[in-house]
Structures are given as C-alpha cells and as structure tokens.
C-alpha cells in the first residue's frame, strides 16, 4: 500500500505532467452502500448505517451500486480500510468479490490517506503553485483557510446533494479552471473524483472529513 510520501509523489508527478489522477477512499459508508442487497440484506444495512442519507445515499439502489463499483474499478488509487472491523475490512473483500473487482489489480493506499497526508505535512506543499478547486459543504470556509496560507483557490462548489446531484456538480466543475480538485462530499466523492480525472483530465483527491476538521480548528494547516 502506498505511503503518504509515495502518494504525494504520485500526485505531484501527475500535476507536473498535467496528467489525470484520481484518489478515492472506501470507508464504512461506501462499503455498506455496496453491500446492501448484495452481500448483506438491505434491512441490515439500514440498521448498521443510519448515516447513509447524510453521506449522500438516501437509499442504496442497483444503479448507485453500479456507479460506485465502476468508480472503484477505474480509479487510479483506492484507499482501503486498515481496520478489520466487520463493516470495514470485514466487508471490503466480500464486496469487491461480489462486483468482480480483483483487489490485487488495484493500486492501494489507506482509506485515511487524507489524514496521513496532513499529518505528514504534505497537504500545503502539494497545493502550492497549483490552481485548486474545492467541492463540498465546507468549501467556502476551507477556501479562506487555504487563501491565508497562500494557496490559489480558483473555484468553490458548495454542498453536493447526494449521488443524484453528481451531474450538476460535474457540469459546474467543467466550468472552472483548476489543476487539482479537493472533494469533500461523502460517498459521491468517490464517483466525482473518478469522473473529474476521467472526463476532465485533472487530479482529484477525496478529501473527506479532513475538510471539516480543518475548518473547525480541530486540525491546523
């Protein structure tokens, strides 16, 4: 699995070469969405994951599961959980197997790579001298923080209203000039990062709750 410094190297290389790169992350939300009515009964998933609507999936449908599985299969880097808890690594391999995704063919990093990059002091160096697009409910506040640290934020797209809002977000994303997108949008972030790289040829990083923690001051840039 790729370490934070290795991951940062891959991101910088893609940015320097103006090459697309997607880094997505799988947590319990993504895995339970994929597991619903496939490797677990849908009712059990609802009980295990009442937070899924907040994370962008009001109801796990075959279409949503297919979109999510395709994004994982096609992403350049996939962050997977280290935790062996039942809803983390306990679901990872059964879910990948169900969707015909060969984990040995995926380029893997940790599902907490966003935090690891921050803890290693690599987030600001990655963004310096780049045009940054922020996507997610914390984007305006995060933009102010980054601006104060000399980062050039060229676009802000606010809240993503679940998976069904992805077409609108992609349309808006295409209207911005940027080098790297930081996407903090729950489960839709996996699909968005993959599409931003695949369709727009940019670098996209699933930034997750790191955005919240920076905005609240729990973590410092």
PDB file of C-alpha atoms in Angstrom:
ATOM      1  CA  UNK A   1       0.000   0.000   0.000  1.00  0.00           C
ATOM      2  CA  UNK A   2       1.289   3.417  -0.972  1.00  0.00           C
ATOM      3  CA  UNK A   3       2.596   5.549   1.914  1.00  0.00           C
ATOM      4  CA  UNK A   4       1.737   9.265   2.323  1.00  0.00           C
ATOM      5  CA  UNK A   5       5.086  10.375   0.856  1.00  0.00           C
ATOM      6  CA  UNK A   6       4.744   7.966  -2.079  1.00  0.00           C
ATOM      7  CA  UNK A   7       1.181   9.153  -2.649  1.00  0.00           C
ATOM      8  CA  UNK A   8       2.279  12.786  -2.568  1.00  0.00           C
ATOM      9  CA  UNK A   9       4.946  11.919  -5.135  1.00  0.00           C
ATOM     10  CA  UNK A  10       2.356  10.397  -7.466  1.00  0.00           C
ATOM     11  CA  UNK A  11       0.095  13.444  -7.107  1.00  0.00           C
ATOM     12  CA  UNK A  12       2.933  15.911  -7.774  1.00  0.00           C
ATOM     13  CA  UNK A  13       4.096  13.897 -10.796  1.00  0.00           C
ATOM     14  CA  UNK A  14       0.565  13.945 -12.245  1.00  0.00           C
ATOM     15  CA  UNK A  15       0.215  17.678 -11.604  1.00  0.00           C
ATOM     16  CA  UNK A  16       3.612  18.443 -13.165  1.00  0.00           C
ATOM     17  CA  UNK A  17       2.768  16.339 -16.226  1.00  0.00           C
ATOM     18  CA  UNK A  18      -0.824  17.701 -16.373  1.00  0.00           C
ATOM     19  CA  UNK A  19      -1.962  14.099 -16.251  1.00  0.00           C
ATOM     20  CA  UNK A  20      -5.280  12.939 -14.769  1.00  0.00           C
ATOM     21  CA  UNK A  21      -5.180  11.177 -11.407  1.00  0.00           C
ATOM     22  CA  UNK A  22      -7.972  10.072  -9.081  1.00  0.00           C
ATOM     23  CA  UNK A  23      -7.511   9.132  -5.430  1.00  0.00           C
ATOM     24  CA  UNK A  24     -10.674   7.685  -3.877  1.00  0.00           C
ATOM     25  CA  UNK A  25     -11.278   6.275  -0.405  1.00  0.00           C
ATOM     26  CA  UNK A  26     -13.524   3.483   0.853  1.00  0.00           C
ATOM     27  CA  UNK A  27     -14.923   3.698   4.370  1.00  0.00           C
ATOM     28  CA  UNK A  28     -17.870   2.007   6.006  1.00  0.00           C
ATOM     29  CA  UNK A  29     -20.337   4.236   4.118  1.00  0.00           C
ATOM     30  CA  UNK A  30     -19.100   3.199   0.690  1.00  0.00           C
ATOM     31  CA  UNK A  31     -18.752  -0.467   1.675  1.00  0.00           C
ATOM     32  CA  UNK A  32     -22.213  -0.658   3.263  1.00  0.00           C
ATOM     33  CA  UNK A  33     -23.745   1.048   0.210  1.00  0.00           C
ATOM     34  CA  UNK A  34     -22.179  -1.645  -1.981  1.00  0.00           C
ATOM     35  CA  UNK A  35     -23.124  -4.411   0.474  1.00  0.00           C
ATOM     36  CA  UNK A  36     -26.843  -3.550   0.581  1.00  0.00           C
ATOM     37  CA  UNK A  37     -28.893  -6.339  -1.047  1.00  0.00           C
ATOM     38  CA  UNK A  38     -25.682  -7.918  -2.374  1.00  0.00           C
ATOM     39  CA  UNK A  39     -23.609  -9.391   0.464  1.00  0.00           C
ATOM     40  CA  UNK A  40     -25.903  -8.191   3.271  1.00  0.00           C
ATOM     41  CA  UNK A  41     -29.705  -7.834   3.487  1.00  0.00           C
ATOM     42  CA  UNK A  42     -30.801  -4.266   2.763  1.00  0.00           C
ATOM     43  CA  UNK A  43     -32.614  -4.052   6.102  1.00  0.00           C
ATOM     44  CA  UNK A  44     -29.444  -4.977   7.986  1.00  0.00           C
ATOM     45  CA  UNK A  45     -27.527  -2.244   6.153  1.00  0.00           C
ATOM     46  CA  UNK A  46     -30.191   0.311   7.119  1.00  0.00           C
ATOM     47  CA  UNK A  47     -29.761  -0.673  10.756  1.00  0.00           C
ATOM     48  CA  UNK A  48     -25.957  -0.645  10.583  1.00  0.00           C
ATOM     49  CA  UNK A  49     -25.751   2.622   8.649  1.00  0.00           C
ATOM     50  CA  UNK A  50     -28.499   5.125   9.506  1.00  0.00           C
ATOM     51  CA  UNK A  51     -25.949   7.803   8.450  1.00  0.00           C
ATOM     52  CA  UNK A  52     -26.035   6.847   4.742  1.00  0.00           C
ATOM     53  CA  UNK A  53     -28.568   9.550   3.716  1.00  0.00           C
ATOM     54  CA  UNK A  54     -26.325  12.185   5.350  1.00  0.00           C
ATOM     55  CA  UNK A  55     -23.356  10.682   3.489  1.00  0.00           C
ATOM     56  CA  UNK A  56     -25.163  11.147   0.161  1.00  0.00           C
ATOM     57  CA  UNK A  57     -27.029   7.876  -0.414  1.00  0.00           C
ATOM     58  CA  UNK A  58     -30.688   8.099   0.687  1.00  0.00           C
ATOM     59  CA  UNK A  59     -31.188   4.521  -0.485  1.00  0.00           C
ATOM     60  CA  UNK A  60     -28.704   2.057  -1.987  1.00  0.00           C
ATOM     61  CA  UNK A  61     -30.054   1.145  -5.440  1.00  0.00           C
ATOM     62  CA  UNK A  62     -28.577  -1.119  -8.140  1.00  0.00           C
ATOM     63  CA  UNK A  63     -27.722   1.986 -10.218  1.00  0.00           C
ATOM     64  CA  UNK A  64     -25.858   3.659  -7.353  1.00  0.00           C
ATOM     65  CA  UNK A  65     -24.000   0.441  -6.520  1.00  0.00           C
ATOM     66  CA  UNK A  66     -23.010   0.043 -10.179  1.00  0.00           C
ATOM     67  CA  UNK A  67     -21.739   3.650 -10.376  1.00  0.00           C
ATOM     68  CA  UNK A  68     -19.752   3.236  -7.185  1.00  0.00           C
ATOM     69  CA  UNK A  69     -18.269  -0.107  -8.230  1.00  0.00           C
ATOM     70  CA  UNK A  70     -17.282   1.291 -11.636  1.00  0.00           C
ATOM     71  CA  UNK A  71     -15.582   4.291  -9.986  1.00  0.00           C
ATOM     72  CA  UNK A  72     -13.569   1.979  -7.704  1.00  0.00           C
ATOM     73  CA  UNK A  73     -12.596  -0.297 -10.593  1.00  0.00           C
ATOM     74  CA  UNK A  74     -11.430   2.676 -12.703  1.00  0.00           C
ATOM     75  CA  UNK A  75      -9.807   4.909 -10.063  1.00  0.00           C
ATOM     76  CA  UNK A  76      -6.052   5.347 -10.176  1.00  0.00           C
ATOM     77  CA  UNK A  77      -5.638   4.867  -6.420  1.00  0.00           C
ATOM     78  CA  UNK A  78      -8.072   3.326  -3.966  1.00  0.00           C
ATOM     79  CA  UNK A  79      -7.818   3.938  -0.239  1.00  0.00           C
ATOM     80  CA  UNK A  80      -8.968   0.885   1.681  1.00  0.00           C
ATOM     81  CA  UNK A  81      -9.556   0.441   5.420  1.00  0.00           C
ATOM     82  CA  UNK A  82      -6.840  -0.989   7.643  1.00  0.00           C
ATOM     83  CA  UNK A  83      -9.387  -1.725  10.365  1.00  0.00           C
ATOM     84  CA  UNK A  84     -10.512  -5.347  10.460  1.00  0.00           C
ATOM     85  CA  UNK A  85     -13.867  -4.337  11.980  1.00  0.00           C
ATOM     86  CA  UNK A  86     -16.902  -6.063  10.398  1.00  0.00           C
ATOM     87  CA  UNK A  87     -18.078  -3.007   8.446  1.00  0.00           C
ATOM     88  CA  UNK A  88     -14.556  -2.089   7.276  1.00  0.00           C
ATOM     89  CA  UNK A  89     -12.116  -4.762   6.079  1.00  0.00           C
ATOM     90  CA  UNK A  90     -14.734  -7.347   7.034  1.00  0.00           C
ATOM     91  CA  UNK A  91     -16.869  -6.055   4.147  1.00  0.00           C
ATOM     92  CA  UNK A  92     -14.126  -4.961   1.757  1.00  0.00           C
ATOM     93  CA  UNK A  93     -13.204  -8.313   0.240  1.00  0.00           C
ATOM     94  CA  UNK A  94     -16.743  -9.803   0.035  1.00  0.00           C
ATOM     95  CA  UNK A  95     -17.974  -6.608  -1.643  1.00  0.00           C
ATOM     96  CA  UNK A  96     -15.107  -6.449  -4.158  1.00  0.00           C
ATOM     97  CA  UNK A  97     -15.590 -10.133  -4.930  1.00  0.00           C
ATOM     98  CA  UNK A  98     -19.335  -9.650  -5.498  1.00  0.00           C
ATOM     99  CA  UNK A  99     -18.718  -6.843  -8.002  1.00  0.00           C
ATOM    100  CA  UNK A 100     -15.967  -8.743  -9.807  1.00  0.00           C
ATOM    101  CA  UNK A 101     -13.228  -6.319  -8.751  1.00  0.00           C
ATOM    102  CA  UNK A 102      -9.840  -8.013  -8.390  1.00  0.00           C
ATOM    103  CA  UNK A 103      -8.251  -6.213  -5.431  1.00  0.00           C
ATOM    104  CA  UNK A 104      -4.779  -7.378  -6.482  1.00  0.00           C
ATOM    105  CA  UNK A 105      -5.102  -5.283  -9.650  1.00  0.00           C
ATOM    106  CA  UNK A 106      -5.980  -2.108  -7.734  1.00  0.00           C
ATOM    107  CA  UNK A 107      -3.331   0.402  -6.697  1.00  0.00           C
ATOM    108  CA  UNK A 108      -3.960   0.665  -2.977  1.00  0.00           C
ATOM    109  CA  UNK A 109      -3.361   3.164  -0.233  1.00  0.00           C
ATOM    110  CA  UNK A 110      -5.012   3.661   3.148  1.00  0.00           C
ATOM    111  CA  UNK A 111      -8.588   4.920   3.402  1.00  0.00           C
ATOM    112  CA  UNK A 112      -7.214   7.541   5.807  1.00  0.00           C
ATOM    113  CA  UNK A 113      -4.638   8.789   3.281  1.00  0.00           C
ATOM    114  CA  UNK A 114      -6.235  12.268   3.524  1.00  0.00           C
ATOM    115  CA  UNK A 115      -5.322  12.448   7.230  1.00  0.00           C
ATOM    116  CA  UNK A 116      -1.920  10.836   6.636  1.00  0.00           C
ATOM    117  CA  UNK A 117      -1.030  13.467   4.041  1.00  0.00           C
ATOM    118  CA  UNK A 118      -1.991  16.157   6.545  1.00  0.00           C
ATOM    119  CA  UNK A 119      -0.109  14.555   9.459  1.00  0.00           C
ATOM    120  CA  UNK A 120       2.973  14.259   7.265  1.00  0.00           C
ATOM    121  CA  UNK A 121       2.832  17.977   6.436  1.00  0.00           C
ATOM    122  CA  UNK A 122       2.252  17.271   2.756  1.00  0.00           C
ATOM    123  CA  UNK A 123      -1.087  18.974   2.009  1.00  0.00           C
ATOM    124  CA  UNK A 124       0.157  22.558   1.605  1.00  0.00           C
ATOM    125  CA  UNK A 125       3.269  21.590  -0.429  1.00  0.00           C
ATOM    126  CA  UNK A 126       1.010  19.628  -2.792  1.00  0.00           C
ATOM    127  CA  UNK A 127      -1.182  22.665  -3.382  1.00  0.00           C
ATOM    128  CA  UNK A 128       1.434  25.421  -3.602  1.00  0.00           C
ATOM    129  CA  UNK A 129       1.596  26.923  -7.069  1.00  0.00           C
ATOM    130  CA  UNK A 130      -1.475  24.979  -8.205  1.00  0.00           C
ATOM    131  CA  UNK A 131      -4.985  26.121  -9.114  1.00  0.00           C
ATOM    132  CA  UNK A 132      -7.266  24.479  -6.572  1.00  0.00           C
ATOM    133  CA  UNK A 133     -10.984  23.710  -6.884  1.00  0.00           C
ATOM    134  CA  UNK A 134     -12.884  22.917  -3.673  1.00  0.00           C
ATOM    135  CA  UNK A 135     -16.071  20.849  -3.691  1.00  0.00           C
ATOM    136  CA  UNK A 136     -18.292  20.244  -0.672  1.00  0.00           C
ATOM    137  CA  UNK A 137     -20.228  21.952   2.106  1.00  0.00           C
ATOM    138  CA  UNK A 138     -17.057  23.241   3.810  1.00  0.00           C
ATOM    139  CA  UNK A 139     -15.592  24.648   0.592  1.00  0.00           C
ATOM    140  CA  UNK A 140     -16.093  28.394   1.347  1.00  0.00           C
ATOM    141  CA  UNK A 141     -14.527  28.166   4.821  1.00  0.00           C
ATOM    142  CA  UNK A 142     -11.729  25.889   3.602  1.00  0.00           C
ATOM    143  CA  UNK A 143     -11.037  28.324   0.752  1.00  0.00           C
ATOM    144  CA  UNK A 144     -10.481  31.124   3.272  1.00  0.00           C
ATOM    145  CA  UNK A 145      -8.052  28.955   5.268  1.00  0.00           C
ATOM    146  CA  UNK A 146      -6.102  27.956   2.174  1.00  0.00           C
ATOM    147  CA  UNK A 147      -6.040  31.526   0.876  1.00  0.00           C
ATOM    148  CA  UNK A 148      -4.476  32.636   4.164  1.00  0.00           C
ATOM    149  CA  UNK A 149      -1.718  30.070   3.573  1.00  0.00           C
ATOM    150  CA  UNK A 150      -1.005  31.379   0.078  1.00  0.00           C
ATOM    151  CA  UNK A 151      -2.935  28.727  -1.872  1.00  0.00           C
ATOM    152  CA  UNK A 152      -4.659  29.840  -5.098  1.00  0.00           C
ATOM    153  CA  UNK A 153      -8.279  28.658  -4.894  1.00  0.00           C
ATOM    154  CA  UNK A 154      -9.832  29.226  -8.316  1.00  0.00           C
ATOM    155  CA  UNK A 155     -13.283  27.764  -7.660  1.00  0.00           C
ATOM    156  CA  UNK A 156     -15.756  26.744  -4.986  1.00  0.00           C
ATOM    157  CA  UNK A 157     -18.692  24.380  -5.459  1.00  0.00           C
ATOM    158  CA  UNK A 158     -20.786  24.116  -2.299  1.00  0.00           C
ATOM    159  CA  UNK A 159     -22.866  21.283  -0.940  1.00  0.00           C
ATOM    160  CA  UNK A 160     -23.362  18.161  -3.041  1.00  0.00           C
ATOM    161  CA  UNK A 161     -26.945  16.993  -2.522  1.00  0.00           C
ATOM    162  CA  UNK A 162     -26.260  13.276  -2.714  1.00  0.00           C
ATOM    163  CA  UNK A 163     -25.423  10.939  -5.571  1.00  0.00           C
ATOM    164  CA  UNK A 164     -28.225  12.288  -7.755  1.00  0.00           C
ATOM    165  CA  UNK A 165     -26.563  15.737  -7.697  1.00  0.00           C
ATOM    166  CA  UNK A 166     -23.390  14.456  -9.384  1.00  0.00           C
ATOM    167  CA  UNK A 167     -24.387  15.545 -12.957  1.00  0.00           C
ATOM    168  CA  UNK A 168     -24.908  19.160 -11.804  1.00  0.00           C
ATOM    169  CA  UNK A 169     -21.638  19.167  -9.876  1.00  0.00           C
ATOM    170  CA  UNK A 170     -19.745  17.762 -12.874  1.00  0.00           C
ATOM    171  CA  UNK A 171     -21.261  20.415 -15.139  1.00  0.00           C
ATOM    172  CA  UNK A 172     -20.160  23.165 -12.739  1.00  0.00           C
ATOM    173  CA  UNK A 173     -16.734  21.582 -12.288  1.00  0.00           C
ATOM    174  CA  UNK A 174     -16.157  21.668 -16.044  1.00  0.00           C
ATOM    175  CA  UNK A 175     -16.698  25.446 -15.986  1.00  0.00           C
ATOM    176  CA  UNK A 176     -13.731  26.055 -13.655  1.00  0.00           C
ATOM    177  CA  UNK A 177     -10.027  26.330 -14.481  1.00  0.00           C
ATOM    178  CA  UNK A 178      -8.090  24.207 -11.978  1.00  0.00           C
ATOM    179  CA  UNK A 179      -5.235  21.730 -11.606  1.00  0.00           C
ATOM    180  CA  UNK A 180      -6.424  19.762  -8.579  1.00  0.00           C
ATOM    181  CA  UNK A 181      -9.863  19.262  -7.035  1.00  0.00           C
ATOM    182  CA  UNK A 182     -10.276  18.531  -3.328  1.00  0.00           C
ATOM    183  CA  UNK A 183     -13.631  16.803  -2.963  1.00  0.00           C
ATOM    184  CA  UNK A 184     -15.279  16.536   0.465  1.00  0.00           C
ATOM    185  CA  UNK A 185     -18.724  15.245  -0.429  1.00  0.00           C
ATOM    186  CA  UNK A 186     -19.353  11.959   1.359  1.00  0.00           C
ATOM    187  CA  UNK A 187     -19.935   8.877  -0.762  1.00  0.00           C
ATOM    188  CA  UNK A 188     -20.483  10.877  -4.014  1.00  0.00           C
ATOM    189  CA  UNK A 189     -16.828  11.993  -3.727  1.00  0.00           C
ATOM    190  CA  UNK A 190     -15.668   8.573  -4.959  1.00  0.00           C
ATOM    191  CA  UNK A 191     -17.674   8.923  -8.173  1.00  0.00           C
ATOM    192  CA  UNK A 192     -16.849  12.612  -8.569  1.00  0.00           C
ATOM    193  CA  UNK A 193     -13.084  12.111  -8.193  1.00  0.00           C
ATOM    194  CA  UNK A 194     -13.065   9.344 -10.769  1.00  0.00           C
ATOM    195  CA  UNK A 195     -15.141  11.394 -13.242  1.00  0.00           C
ATOM    196  CA  UNK A 196     -13.108  14.578 -12.742  1.00  0.00           C
ATOM    197  CA  UNK A 197      -9.967  12.655 -13.637  1.00  0.00           C
ATOM    198  CA  UNK A 198     -11.512  10.588 -16.424  1.00  0.00           C
ATOM    199  CA  UNK A 199     -13.631  13.255 -18.111  1.00  0.00           C
ATOM    200  CA  UNK A 200     -11.760  16.485 -17.349  1.00  0.00           C
ATOM    201  CA  UNK A 201      -8.201  15.157 -17.226  1.00  0.00           C
ATOM    202  CA  UNK A 202      -7.448  16.674 -13.819  1.00  0.00           C
ATOM    203  CA  UNK A 203      -6.143  15.491 -10.459  1.00  0.00           C
ATOM    204  CA  UNK A 204      -8.899  14.788  -7.917  1.00  0.00           C
ATOM    205  CA  UNK A 205      -8.413  13.852  -4.258  1.00  0.00           C
ATOM    206  CA  UNK A 206     -11.164  12.542  -1.988  1.00  0.00           C
ATOM    207  CA  UNK A 207     -10.526  14.970   0.902  1.00  0.00           C
ATOM    208  CA  UNK A 208     -13.290  13.728   3.203  1.00  0.00           C
ATOM    209  CA  UNK A 209     -13.761  14.864   6.809  1.00  0.00           C
ATOM    210  CA  UNK A 210     -10.300  16.418   6.815  1.00  0.00           C
ATOM    211  CA  UNK A 211     -12.091  19.489   5.423  1.00  0.00           C
ATOM    212  CA  UNK A 212     -14.408  19.619   8.481  1.00  0.00           C
ATOM    213  CA  UNK A 213     -11.563  19.169  10.949  1.00  0.00           C
ATOM    214  CA  UNK A 214      -9.504  21.955   9.354  1.00  0.00           C
ATOM    215  CA  UNK A 215     -12.484  24.331   9.285  1.00  0.00           C
ATOM    216  CA  UNK A 216     -13.426  23.668  12.927  1.00  0.00           C
ATOM    217  CA  UNK A 217      -9.814  24.122  14.000  1.00  0.00           C
ATOM    218  CA  UNK A 218      -9.549  20.563  15.352  1.00  0.00           C
ATOM    219  CA  UNK A 219      -6.601  20.215  12.960  1.00  0.00           C
ATOM    220  CA  UNK A 220      -4.288  23.011  11.779  1.00  0.00           C
ATOM    221  CA  UNK A 221      -2.976  23.545   8.270  1.00  0.00           C
TER     222      UNK A 221
END
